[in-house]
Amino acid sequence: MELSDPFDLAPVGRLVEVERPLLVMPQPQTGIPLRVMRRLPFGSPAPAARLFEDREHFAGVRDYEPGDPMRLVHWRVSAHAGRLQTKRFEPTRSAEVLFAIDLSSGEPFWHGVDPRTAEETIAWASYLARQAIHAGWRTGMVANTHLRKGRGPLRVPSGTPGGTEPMLFAALARMPNQPTVDLAPILREVGRRLLRRTTFIVVSPRPGPWLLREMEVLRRRGSEVVHVSPLAGEPWELEAS
């Protein structure tokens, strides 16, 4: 360890022994643009647990308010009431986010192997995962690479904040920077088993047609899907058709 004054006139060095394994997390080279952070669902870090709506437990309806998503309008009840009615759900203190990390730059994956871009993708995912955990979200991850050959795609199941955090960041720190499979089939398989309240953050430099199609399928099933590219720095939220 080396410490110094702002002008580097009198540096002081000292050897510090680290008793536990030290993980060095990647940092984005260009930083995360504010326009990206503004559209992500995490919000500001909060010391207390936040309340979310559990989409699996219907709790009735209320009058429609400007800004309510149209997908939450209960059309049958609205027809009987003569005015728009918005669905309500039971509150919960845990919302879930799954990071889907694409280390390739196109499809098929072997045509888009770029280690430098993959490293930046991992760095973006690491930064955004910290934001999600600090905001109180249950956080998991899938990636189209593996830590050991023959073990299949890299997966970290979601859990309560503080529960799976060490496993998640250890996987990000040790993750290879080369893809081993396309992300689309992984996203399709995972999406079938997760709750509809799960938010998918797809970190992909250049998603191919297959991946874009799977993202749209998740959106139609009721999940929120946000795409973030470390190349363009511009997130894109799929619109329901």
CSV table of C-alpha atoms in Angstrom, one decimal:
chain,number,residue,atom,x,y,z
A,1,MET,CA,0.0,0.0,0.0
A,2,GLU,CA,1.3,3.4,-0.9
A,3,LEU,CA,-0.1,6.7,0.4
A,4,SER,CA,0.8,10.2,-0.7
A,5,ASP,CA,-0.3,13.8,-0.6
A,6,PRO,CA,-2.2,15.3,-3.5
A,7,PHE,CA,1.1,16.5,-5.1
A,8,ASP,CA,2.9,13.2,-4.6
A,9,LEU,CA,5.7,14.9,-2.7
A,10,ALA,CA,6.1,12.6,0.2
A,11,PRO,CA,4.8,9.1,-0.6
A,12,VAL,CA,4.7,6.5,2.3
A,13,GLY,CA,4.7,2.8,1.6
A,14,ARG,CA,3.7,-0.1,3.8
A,15,LEU,CA,3.3,-3.8,3.3
A,16,VAL,CA,-0.2,-4.9,4.4
A,17,GLU,CA,-1.0,-8.6,4.7
A,18,VAL,CA,-4.5,-9.7,3.5
A,19,GLU,CA,-5.8,-12.5,5.7
A,20,ARG,CA,-8.7,-13.4,3.4
A,21,PRO,CA,-8.9,-13.8,-0.4
A,22,LEU,CA,-9.1,-10.5,-2.1
A,23,LEU,CA,-11.5,-10.0,-5.1
A,24,VAL,CA,-10.7,-7.1,-7.5
A,25,MET,CA,-13.9,-6.1,-9.2
A,26,PRO,CA,-13.8,-4.7,-12.7
A,27,GLN,CA,-14.9,-1.1,-13.2
A,28,PRO,CA,-16.4,0.4,-16.4
A,29,GLN,CA,-13.7,2.2,-18.5
A,30,THR,CA,-16.1,5.0,-19.6
A,31,GLY,CA,-18.4,5.1,-16.6
A,32,ILE,CA,-22.2,4.5,-16.7
A,33,PRO,CA,-24.0,7.5,-18.3
A,34,LEU,CA,-26.6,9.2,-16.3
A,35,ARG,CA,-29.3,8.5,-18.9
A,36,VAL,CA,-28.7,4.8,-18.3
A,37,MET,CA,-29.0,5.0,-14.6
A,38,ARG,CA,-32.2,7.1,-14.8
A,39,ARG,CA,-34.1,4.4,-16.6
A,40,LEU,CA,-33.1,1.5,-14.5
A,41,PRO,CA,-35.7,0.3,-11.9
A,42,PHE,CA,-33.4,0.2,-8.8
A,43,GLY,CA,-33.9,3.7,-7.5
A,44,SER,CA,-31.8,5.2,-4.9
A,45,PRO,CA,-30.2,3.0,-2.2
A,46,ALA,CA,-32.4,2.9,0.9
A,47,PRO,CA,-31.4,1.9,4.4
A,48,ALA,CA,-34.9,0.4,5.1
A,49,ALA,CA,-36.6,-2.4,3.2
A,50,ARG,CA,-38.7,-1.1,0.4
A,51,LEU,CA,-42.2,-2.3,-0.5
A,52,PHE,CA,-42.9,-3.8,-3.9
A,53,GLU,CA,-46.0,-5.3,-5.5
A,54,ASP,CA,-46.1,-9.1,-5.8
A,55,ARG,CA,-47.6,-9.8,-9.3
A,56,GLU,CA,-48.4,-13.4,-8.3
A,57,HIS,CA,-51.0,-12.3,-5.6
A,58,PHE,CA,-53.9,-10.3,-6.9
A,59,ALA,CA,-55.5,-7.9,-4.3
A,60,GLY,CA,-58.3,-6.2,-6.2
A,61,VAL,CA,-58.6,-3.0,-8.3
A,62,ARG,CA,-58.6,0.7,-7.9
A,63,ASP,CA,-59.4,3.7,-10.1
A,64,TYR,CA,-57.0,4.3,-12.9
A,65,GLU,CA,-54.4,7.1,-12.3
A,66,PRO,CA,-52.4,8.9,-14.9
A,67,GLY,CA,-49.1,7.1,-15.4
A,68,ASP,CA,-50.4,3.6,-14.6
A,69,PRO,CA,-49.1,1.0,-17.1
A,70,MET,CA,-51.8,0.0,-19.5
A,71,ARG,CA,-50.9,-3.7,-19.1
A,72,LEU,CA,-52.2,-3.4,-15.5
A,73,VAL,CA,-55.6,-2.2,-16.5
A,74,HIS,CA,-58.4,-4.8,-15.7
A,75,TRP,CA,-60.5,-4.4,-18.8
A,76,ARG,CA,-63.3,-6.7,-17.7
A,77,VAL,CA,-63.9,-4.8,-14.5
A,78,SER,CA,-63.4,-1.5,-16.3
A,79,ALA,CA,-66.2,-2.4,-18.6
A,80,HIS,CA,-68.6,-3.1,-15.7
A,81,ALA,CA,-67.5,0.0,-13.8
A,82,GLY,CA,-67.7,2.4,-16.8
A,83,ARG,CA,-64.2,3.7,-16.1
A,84,LEU,CA,-60.7,2.4,-16.2
A,85,GLN,CA,-59.7,0.2,-13.2
A,86,THR,CA,-56.0,-0.7,-12.4
A,87,LYS,CA,-55.1,-4.0,-10.8
A,88,ARG,CA,-53.6,-4.0,-7.3
A,89,PHE,CA,-51.3,-6.7,-5.9
A,90,GLU,CA,-50.2,-7.8,-2.4
A,91,PRO,CA,-47.2,-5.9,-1.1
A,92,THR,CA,-43.9,-7.6,-0.6
A,93,ARG,CA,-40.5,-6.5,0.6
A,94,SER,CA,-38.5,-8.3,-2.0
A,95,ALA,CA,-38.3,-7.6,-5.7
A,96,GLU,CA,-36.2,-9.8,-8.0
A,97,VAL,CA,-33.8,-8.8,-10.7
A,98,LEU,CA,-31.9,-11.2,-12.9
A,99,PHE,CA,-28.8,-10.0,-14.9
A,100,ALA,CA,-28.4,-11.8,-18.2
A,101,ILE,CA,-24.8,-11.1,-19.4
A,102,ASP,CA,-23.9,-11.6,-23.0
A,103,LEU,CA,-20.2,-11.8,-23.6
A,104,SER,CA,-20.5,-12.1,-27.4
A,105,SER,CA,-21.0,-9.3,-29.8
A,106,GLY,CA,-23.6,-10.9,-32.1
A,107,GLU,CA,-24.9,-14.3,-33.1
A,108,PRO,CA,-23.8,-16.9,-33.4
A,109,PHE,CA,-21.5,-16.3,-30.5
A,110,TRP,CA,-18.3,-17.6,-32.1
A,111,HIS,CA,-18.5,-14.8,-34.7
A,112,GLY,CA,-18.5,-12.1,-32.1
A,113,VAL,CA,-15.7,-12.9,-29.7
A,114,ASP,CA,-14.1,-9.6,-28.5
A,115,PRO,CA,-12.3,-9.9,-25.1
A,116,ARG,CA,-12.1,-6.2,-24.6
A,117,THR,CA,-15.8,-5.6,-25.1
A,118,ALA,CA,-16.6,-8.6,-22.9
A,119,GLU,CA,-14.5,-7.2,-20.1
A,120,GLU,CA,-16.4,-3.9,-20.3
A,121,THR,CA,-19.7,-5.9,-20.3
A,122,ILE,CA,-18.6,-7.6,-17.1
A,123,ALA,CA,-17.7,-4.3,-15.6
A,124,TRP,CA,-21.1,-2.8,-16.3
A,125,ALA,CA,-22.8,-5.8,-14.9
A,126,SER,CA,-20.7,-5.6,-11.7
A,127,TYR,CA,-21.5,-1.9,-11.2
A,128,LEU,CA,-25.3,-2.4,-11.9
A,129,ALA,CA,-25.4,-5.4,-9.6
A,130,ARG,CA,-24.1,-3.3,-6.7
A,131,GLN,CA,-26.8,-0.7,-7.4
A,132,ALA,CA,-29.5,-3.4,-7.3
A,133,ILE,CA,-28.2,-5.0,-4.1
A,134,HIS,CA,-27.9,-1.7,-2.3
A,135,ALA,CA,-31.4,-0.8,-3.2
A,136,GLY,CA,-32.7,-4.0,-1.6
A,137,TRP,CA,-33.4,-6.2,-4.7
A,138,ARG,CA,-33.0,-10.0,-4.8
A,139,THR,CA,-30.3,-10.4,-7.4
A,140,GLY,CA,-29.3,-13.3,-9.6
A,141,MET,CA,-27.3,-13.7,-12.7
A,142,VAL,CA,-26.8,-15.9,-15.8
A,143,ALA,CA,-24.1,-15.6,-18.4
A,144,ASN,CA,-23.2,-17.4,-21.7
A,145,THR,CA,-19.9,-18.6,-20.3
A,146,HIS,CA,-18.7,-21.0,-17.6
A,147,LEU,CA,-16.1,-21.2,-14.8
A,148,ARG,CA,-15.4,-24.8,-15.5
A,149,LYS,CA,-15.7,-26.7,-18.8
A,150,GLY,CA,-18.6,-29.1,-18.9
A,151,ARG,CA,-20.6,-27.3,-16.2
A,152,GLY,CA,-22.9,-25.5,-18.5
A,153,PRO,CA,-23.7,-21.7,-18.5
A,154,LEU,CA,-22.7,-19.7,-15.5
A,155,ARG,CA,-25.7,-19.2,-13.1
A,156,VAL,CA,-26.1,-17.6,-9.7
A,157,PRO,CA,-29.6,-18.0,-8.2
A,158,SER,CA,-31.2,-14.9,-6.8
A,159,GLY,CA,-31.4,-14.5,-3.1
A,160,THR,CA,-31.9,-11.9,-0.4
A,161,PRO,CA,-29.5,-9.0,-0.3
A,162,GLY,CA,-26.4,-10.1,1.6
A,163,GLY,CA,-27.2,-13.8,1.1
A,164,THR,CA,-25.9,-14.5,-2.5
A,165,GLU,CA,-23.8,-11.3,-2.8
A,166,PRO,CA,-20.4,-13.0,-2.2
A,167,MET,CA,-21.3,-15.7,-4.7
A,168,LEU,CA,-22.4,-13.2,-7.3
A,169,PHE,CA,-19.4,-11.0,-7.1
A,170,ALA,CA,-17.0,-13.9,-7.0
A,171,ALA,CA,-18.5,-15.2,-10.2
A,172,LEU,CA,-18.2,-11.7,-11.8
A,173,ALA,CA,-14.5,-11.4,-10.7
A,174,ARG,CA,-13.6,-14.9,-12.0
A,175,MET,CA,-15.8,-14.9,-15.1
A,176,PRO,CA,-13.9,-15.6,-18.4
A,177,ASN,CA,-14.1,-12.9,-21.1
A,178,GLN,CA,-15.1,-15.3,-23.9
A,179,PRO,CA,-18.6,-16.7,-24.6
A,180,THR,CA,-19.2,-20.4,-24.9
A,181,VAL,CA,-22.8,-20.4,-26.1
A,182,ASP,CA,-25.5,-18.0,-27.3
A,183,LEU,CA,-27.4,-16.2,-24.5
A,184,ALA,CA,-30.9,-16.6,-26.2
A,185,PRO,CA,-31.5,-20.3,-25.2
A,186,ILE,CA,-30.3,-19.6,-21.7
A,187,LEU,CA,-32.7,-16.7,-21.3
A,188,ARG,CA,-35.6,-18.8,-22.7
A,189,GLU,CA,-35.0,-21.6,-20.2
A,190,VAL,CA,-34.6,-19.4,-17.2
A,191,GLY,CA,-37.6,-17.2,-18.1
A,192,ARG,CA,-39.9,-20.2,-18.0
A,193,ARG,CA,-39.2,-20.9,-14.4
A,194,LEU,CA,-39.1,-17.4,-12.9
A,195,LEU,CA,-41.9,-15.3,-11.5
A,196,ARG,CA,-43.5,-12.6,-13.5
A,197,ARG,CA,-42.3,-9.9,-11.1
A,198,THR,CA,-38.7,-10.6,-12.1
A,199,THR,CA,-37.0,-7.8,-13.9
A,200,PHE,CA,-34.5,-8.8,-16.5
A,201,ILE,CA,-31.5,-6.6,-17.1
A,202,VAL,CA,-29.9,-7.8,-20.3
A,203,VAL,CA,-26.3,-6.5,-20.6
A,204,SER,CA,-25.3,-7.2,-24.2
A,205,PRO,CA,-23.1,-5.2,-26.6
A,206,ARG,CA,-25.0,-6.2,-29.8
A,207,PRO,CA,-27.9,-8.5,-29.2
A,208,GLY,CA,-28.7,-10.7,-32.2
A,209,PRO,CA,-32.2,-11.5,-33.6
A,210,TRP,CA,-32.6,-14.6,-31.5
A,211,LEU,CA,-31.8,-12.8,-28.3
A,212,LEU,CA,-34.1,-9.9,-29.2
A,213,ARG,CA,-36.9,-12.3,-29.8
A,214,GLU,CA,-36.5,-14.0,-26.4
A,215,MET,CA,-36.5,-10.6,-24.7
A,216,GLU,CA,-39.8,-9.8,-26.4
A,217,VAL,CA,-41.3,-13.1,-25.3
A,218,LEU,CA,-40.4,-12.3,-21.7
A,219,ARG,CA,-42.0,-8.9,-22.0
A,220,ARG,CA,-45.2,-10.4,-23.4
A,221,ARG,CA,-45.3,-12.8,-20.4
A,222,GLY,CA,-45.4,-9.8,-18.0
A,223,SER,CA,-41.8,-9.4,-17.1
A,224,GLU,CA,-40.0,-6.1,-17.3
A,225,VAL,CA,-37.0,-6.3,-19.7
A,226,VAL,CA,-34.3,-3.6,-20.0
A,227,HIS,CA,-31.4,-3.9,-22.4
A,228,VAL,CA,-28.2,-2.1,-21.7
A,229,SER,CA,-25.2,-2.0,-24.1
A,230,PRO,CA,-21.8,-1.0,-22.9
A,231,LEU,CA,-21.0,0.1,-26.5
A,232,ALA,CA,-23.9,2.5,-27.1
A,233,GLY,CA,-24.5,3.5,-23.5
A,234,GLU,CA,-28.2,3.6,-24.2
A,235,PRO,CA,-30.7,1.2,-22.5
A,236,TRP,CA,-33.7,0.1,-24.5
A,237,GLU,CA,-36.9,-1.2,-22.9
A,238,LEU,CA,-38.9,-3.4,-25.2
A,239,GLU,CA,-42.4,-2.2,-25.8
A,240,ALA,CA,-45.3,-4.7,-25.7
A,241,SER,CA,-46.8,-5.2,-29.2
